Amino acid sequence: MTQPLVYVDAPGVTPYRYGLFSAAAVVDPADQREFQAGVEWEPLCADAPAPTNAAAASDPARTPMALPDGVGSVQAGVIRLYAGLTGRSVARPDLLDRGRRALGLVEQQSLEHYVWTGGAENTPYLAAPDTPVLGGSDTTPVALETGLGLLEAHIADRTGVLGVVWAPRWTAGWFVGKSLTRLENPRLVAPLGNPIVFAQTSGVGPDQAVPGADEAWLYATGPVMVRRSAVFLPRLPEALDRTDNEVFAVAERFYSVGWSCAAAAVKVKLPGAPA
């Protein structure tokens, strides 16, 4: 007789690191109404350097002050994610909890993908056609350290505070190899302290421009906010299909992801690649 397999616990896991949730302000609001249409807020952005007015206030020919008209706003749409499983054993009371855990395992990298590419009609997104490209790098890619410097300078010029640098997850080794990051738990940060999101993404540039094999697109934004709804799960009687005794255990959650101030992009030549 064949010896049956012995059921054991799964190996221990370590949470996903240095992604979106490590760099963003993650908010779980009590009021769930915002997930019907999205949210907006008023960012406080900069435009450095600030202009000066050296002429005396009594000088009738002095240059008038140039100030923005009104208060701007930032809007973030709703992303709806779901995960789950089906099973035929209603005697398993953990099926719905397994659906919840399945969503937790995939939510962070899924948001990174949609926020980068604009998939699922998400707004805002990094690879939008009007995202400005710094340093003329769309024509001639710059060195990785130069591109990172341009992005950090853009953040300082446009926000006056720490923002976020975004890079494809597969480029992390290049950053570490060039000593461009340091650890400030739970974040990996760039030389000037801006946290880096190493995102699970296709890595396209503005207007879905595909980088070359030895290139990568990077982005910079102001401070990022992620807002998450409660996790919605059916009750077990609702999840049970009595025609075949199958449980449809699906977990759903709504999100909005946005940032203050302007985004920018840069295309870099990866270290060691021929010029």
Coordinates of C-alpha atoms in Angstrom, one line a residue:
M1 CA 0.0 0.0 0.0
T2 CA 1.3 3.5 -0.9
Q3 CA 2.1 5.7 2.1
P4 CA -0.2 8.8 2.0
L5 CA 1.4 12.2 1.9
V6 CA 1.8 14.0 5.2
Y7 CA 0.2 17.4 5.4
V8 CA 2.5 20.1 6.9
D9 CA 2.3 23.9 7.3
A10 CA 3.4 26.0 4.4
P11 CA 6.8 27.7 4.6
G12 CA 6.9 31.0 6.4
V13 CA 6.7 34.2 4.3
T14 CA 8.2 37.6 4.4
P15 CA 6.1 40.6 3.3
Y16 CA 6.7 42.3 0.0
R17 CA 9.3 45.0 0.5
Y18 CA 10.3 48.4 -0.9
G19 CA 7.1 48.7 -3.0
L20 CA 4.3 51.3 -3.0
F21 CA 3.1 50.8 0.5
S22 CA 6.6 51.5 1.9
A23 CA 6.8 54.9 0.2
A24 CA 3.2 56.1 0.4
A25 CA 0.9 57.3 3.1
V26 CA -1.6 54.4 3.4
V27 CA -5.0 55.4 4.7
D28 CA -7.9 53.1 5.6
P29 CA -10.8 55.7 5.9
A30 CA -13.8 55.0 8.1
D31 CA -16.1 56.7 5.6
Q32 CA -16.4 54.3 2.6
R33 CA -18.5 56.7 0.4
E34 CA -15.3 58.0 -1.3
F35 CA -14.9 54.7 -3.2
Q36 CA -17.9 55.4 -5.3
A37 CA -16.3 58.1 -7.4
G38 CA -12.8 58.8 -6.0
V39 CA -11.2 61.6 -4.0
E40 CA -9.6 65.0 -4.5
W41 CA -7.4 67.2 -2.3
E42 CA -5.6 70.5 -2.4
P43 CA -1.8 70.0 -2.8
L44 CA 0.7 72.6 -1.6
C45 CA 3.3 72.7 -4.4
A46 CA 6.3 74.8 -5.1
D47 CA 7.8 76.5 -8.2
A48 CA 11.5 77.1 -7.3
P49 CA 13.2 79.5 -7.3
A50 CA 10.6 81.9 -6.0
P51 CA 10.6 85.3 -7.9
T52 CA 11.9 88.4 -6.3
N53 CA 10.7 92.0 -6.5
A54 CA 13.7 94.2 -5.8
A55 CA 12.1 97.5 -6.7
A56 CA 10.7 99.7 -3.9
A57 CA 7.1 99.2 -3.2
S58 CA 6.5 102.9 -4.0
D59 CA 8.0 102.6 -7.5
P60 CA 5.1 102.8 -9.9
A61 CA 7.1 101.0 -12.6
R62 CA 7.9 97.9 -10.4
T63 CA 7.3 94.5 -11.9
P64 CA 3.9 93.1 -10.7
M65 CA 3.9 90.0 -8.7
A66 CA 3.1 86.8 -10.5
L67 CA 0.9 84.5 -8.4
P68 CA -1.1 81.4 -9.4
D69 CA -4.8 82.0 -10.0
G70 CA -6.8 80.0 -7.5
V71 CA -6.1 76.8 -5.6
G72 CA -5.4 73.7 -7.6
S73 CA -6.7 70.2 -6.7
V74 CA -5.5 66.6 -7.2
Q75 CA -7.9 63.9 -8.2
A76 CA -7.5 60.1 -7.8
G77 CA -9.9 57.6 -9.3
V78 CA -11.0 54.3 -8.0
I79 CA -9.2 51.0 -8.7
R80 CA -11.2 47.8 -7.8
L81 CA -9.2 44.6 -7.2
Y82 CA -10.5 41.2 -6.5
A83 CA -9.0 37.8 -5.7
G84 CA -10.3 34.5 -4.4
L85 CA -10.9 30.8 -5.2
T86 CA -13.6 28.3 -5.7
G87 CA -13.9 25.1 -3.7
R88 CA -16.4 22.2 -3.3
S89 CA -16.0 21.6 0.4
V90 CA -18.4 23.7 2.4
A91 CA -16.9 22.0 5.5
R92 CA -13.8 24.2 5.0
P93 CA -14.6 27.3 7.1
D94 CA -11.4 29.0 6.0
L95 CA -12.3 29.4 2.3
L96 CA -13.4 33.0 2.7
D97 CA -10.3 33.9 4.8
R98 CA -8.2 32.3 2.0
G99 CA -9.8 34.7 -0.4
R100 CA -8.9 37.6 1.9
R101 CA -5.3 36.5 2.1
A102 CA -5.1 36.0 -1.7
L103 CA -6.0 39.6 -2.2
G104 CA -3.5 40.8 0.4
L105 CA -0.7 38.9 -1.4
V106 CA -1.4 40.7 -4.8
E107 CA -2.8 44.1 -4.0
Q108 CA 0.5 46.1 -3.7
Q109 CA 2.1 45.0 -7.0
S110 CA -1.2 45.2 -8.8
L111 CA -1.6 48.8 -7.7
E112 CA 1.9 49.6 -8.9
H113 CA 1.1 48.1 -12.3
Y114 CA -2.1 50.1 -12.8
V115 CA -0.6 53.4 -11.4
W116 CA 2.4 53.1 -13.7
T117 CA 0.6 52.1 -16.9
G118 CA -2.9 53.5 -16.5
G119 CA -4.4 50.1 -17.1
A120 CA -8.1 49.6 -16.1
E121 CA -8.6 53.3 -17.0
N122 CA -6.9 54.3 -13.8
T123 CA -6.1 58.0 -13.2
P124 CA -3.7 59.5 -12.5
Y125 CA -0.9 57.4 -13.9
L126 CA 2.8 57.8 -14.5
A127 CA 3.1 56.9 -18.2
A128 CA 0.5 59.5 -19.3
P129 CA 1.2 61.2 -22.7
D130 CA 1.7 64.6 -21.0
T131 CA 4.2 63.5 -18.4
P132 CA 7.3 65.7 -19.0
V133 CA 10.6 64.1 -19.8
L134 CA 13.7 65.6 -18.1
G135 CA 17.1 66.3 -19.7
G136 CA 16.0 65.4 -23.2
S137 CA 16.5 61.8 -22.2
D138 CA 13.7 60.6 -24.5
T139 CA 16.2 61.3 -27.3
T140 CA 19.4 60.4 -25.6
P141 CA 19.2 58.3 -22.4
V142 CA 21.3 59.6 -19.5
A143 CA 23.4 57.7 -17.0
L144 CA 21.4 56.1 -14.1
E145 CA 23.0 58.4 -11.5
T146 CA 22.3 61.5 -13.7
G147 CA 18.7 60.5 -14.2
L148 CA 18.2 60.0 -10.5
G149 CA 19.7 63.4 -9.8
L150 CA 17.3 65.0 -12.3
L151 CA 14.3 63.4 -10.6
E152 CA 15.3 64.4 -7.1
A153 CA 16.0 67.9 -8.3
H154 CA 12.5 68.0 -9.9
I155 CA 10.9 66.9 -6.7
A156 CA 12.7 69.6 -4.8
D157 CA 11.8 72.3 -7.4
R158 CA 8.1 71.3 -7.5
T159 CA 7.2 70.2 -4.0
G160 CA 9.7 71.6 -1.5
V161 CA 9.4 68.3 0.5
L162 CA 10.3 64.7 0.0
G163 CA 8.4 63.0 -2.8
V164 CA 8.8 59.6 -4.4
V165 CA 11.0 58.1 -7.1
W166 CA 9.5 55.2 -9.1
A167 CA 11.7 52.5 -10.8
P168 CA 10.9 49.1 -12.3
R169 CA 11.5 46.4 -9.7
W170 CA 14.0 44.6 -11.8
T171 CA 16.3 47.6 -11.8
A172 CA 16.9 47.4 -8.0
G173 CA 20.2 45.6 -8.5
W174 CA 21.5 48.5 -10.7
F175 CA 20.7 51.0 -8.0
V176 CA 22.4 49.0 -5.2
G177 CA 25.4 48.3 -7.4
K178 CA 25.9 52.0 -8.0
S179 CA 25.4 52.8 -4.3
L180 CA 22.4 55.0 -5.1
T181 CA 20.2 53.8 -2.3
R182 CA 20.4 53.5 1.5
L183 CA 18.1 51.8 3.9
E184 CA 15.8 53.8 6.2
N185 CA 13.4 51.2 7.4
P186 CA 11.0 50.4 6.0
R187 CA 12.2 52.3 2.9
L188 CA 15.0 52.3 0.4
V189 CA 15.7 55.9 -0.3
A190 CA 17.7 57.9 -2.9
P191 CA 20.7 60.0 -2.0
L192 CA 18.6 63.1 -1.0
G193 CA 16.1 61.0 1.0
N194 CA 13.3 60.5 -1.4
P195 CA 11.9 57.0 -1.0
I196 CA 12.0 54.7 -4.0
V197 CA 9.1 52.5 -5.1
F198 CA 10.6 49.5 -6.9
A199 CA 7.4 48.7 -8.8
Q200 CA 6.1 45.6 -10.5
T201 CA 5.5 47.0 -13.9
S202 CA 6.1 46.7 -17.6
G203 CA 8.3 49.9 -17.3
V204 CA 6.9 51.9 -20.1
G205 CA 7.6 55.6 -20.6
P206 CA 5.2 58.5 -21.2
D207 CA 2.6 57.6 -23.9
Q208 CA 3.5 53.9 -23.4
A209 CA 7.1 54.3 -24.9
V210 CA 8.9 51.0 -24.6
P211 CA 12.5 51.3 -23.4
G212 CA 15.4 49.6 -25.2
A213 CA 16.9 46.4 -23.8
D214 CA 19.7 48.4 -22.0
E215 CA 17.4 51.2 -20.9
A216 CA 14.8 52.0 -18.2
W217 CA 12.2 54.6 -17.6
L218 CA 12.1 56.2 -14.1
Y219 CA 9.6 58.7 -12.6
A220 CA 9.3 61.2 -9.9
T221 CA 6.2 62.5 -8.1
G222 CA 5.3 64.5 -5.1
P223 CA 4.1 62.7 -1.9
V224 CA 1.9 59.7 -2.7
M225 CA -1.3 58.7 -0.9
V226 CA -3.0 55.3 -1.1
R227 CA -6.6 55.0 0.3
R228 CA -8.1 51.6 0.8
S229 CA -11.7 50.5 1.5
A230 CA -12.7 47.7 3.8
V231 CA -12.3 44.2 2.3
F232 CA -15.6 43.0 1.1
L233 CA -16.4 39.3 1.5
P234 CA -19.7 37.4 1.0
R235 CA -21.1 35.5 3.9
L236 CA -20.8 31.7 3.5
P237 CA -24.5 31.2 2.6
E238 CA -24.2 33.8 -0.1
A239 CA -21.0 32.3 -1.5
L240 CA -22.4 28.8 -1.8
D241 CA -23.8 27.7 -5.1
R242 CA -26.3 25.0 -4.1
T243 CA -26.6 23.5 -7.6
D244 CA -23.1 22.0 -7.4
N245 CA -22.2 22.7 -3.8
E246 CA -19.4 25.0 -4.9
V247 CA -18.2 27.9 -2.8
F248 CA -17.2 31.0 -4.7
A249 CA -14.9 32.8 -2.2
V250 CA -14.0 36.2 -3.6
A251 CA -12.5 39.2 -1.8
E252 CA -12.9 42.7 -3.2
R253 CA -11.3 46.0 -2.2
F254 CA -11.4 49.5 -3.6
Y255 CA -8.4 51.8 -3.8
S256 CA -7.4 55.3 -4.9
V257 CA -3.8 56.2 -5.5
G258 CA -2.6 59.8 -6.2
W259 CA 0.1 62.2 -5.6
S260 CA 0.6 65.9 -5.0
C261 CA 2.3 68.1 -7.6
A262 CA 3.7 67.3 -11.0
A263 CA 5.1 64.0 -12.1
A264 CA 8.2 63.8 -14.4
A265 CA 10.1 61.0 -16.3
V266 CA 13.6 60.3 -17.3
K267 CA 15.1 57.5 -19.5
V268 CA 18.3 56.1 -18.3
K269 CA 21.1 54.0 -19.8
L270 CA 21.8 51.1 -17.5
P271 CA 25.3 50.8 -16.0
G272 CA 27.7 48.7 -18.0
A273 CA 25.6 48.8 -21.1
P274 CA 27.5 50.1 -24.2
A275 CA 26.9 53.8 -24.9

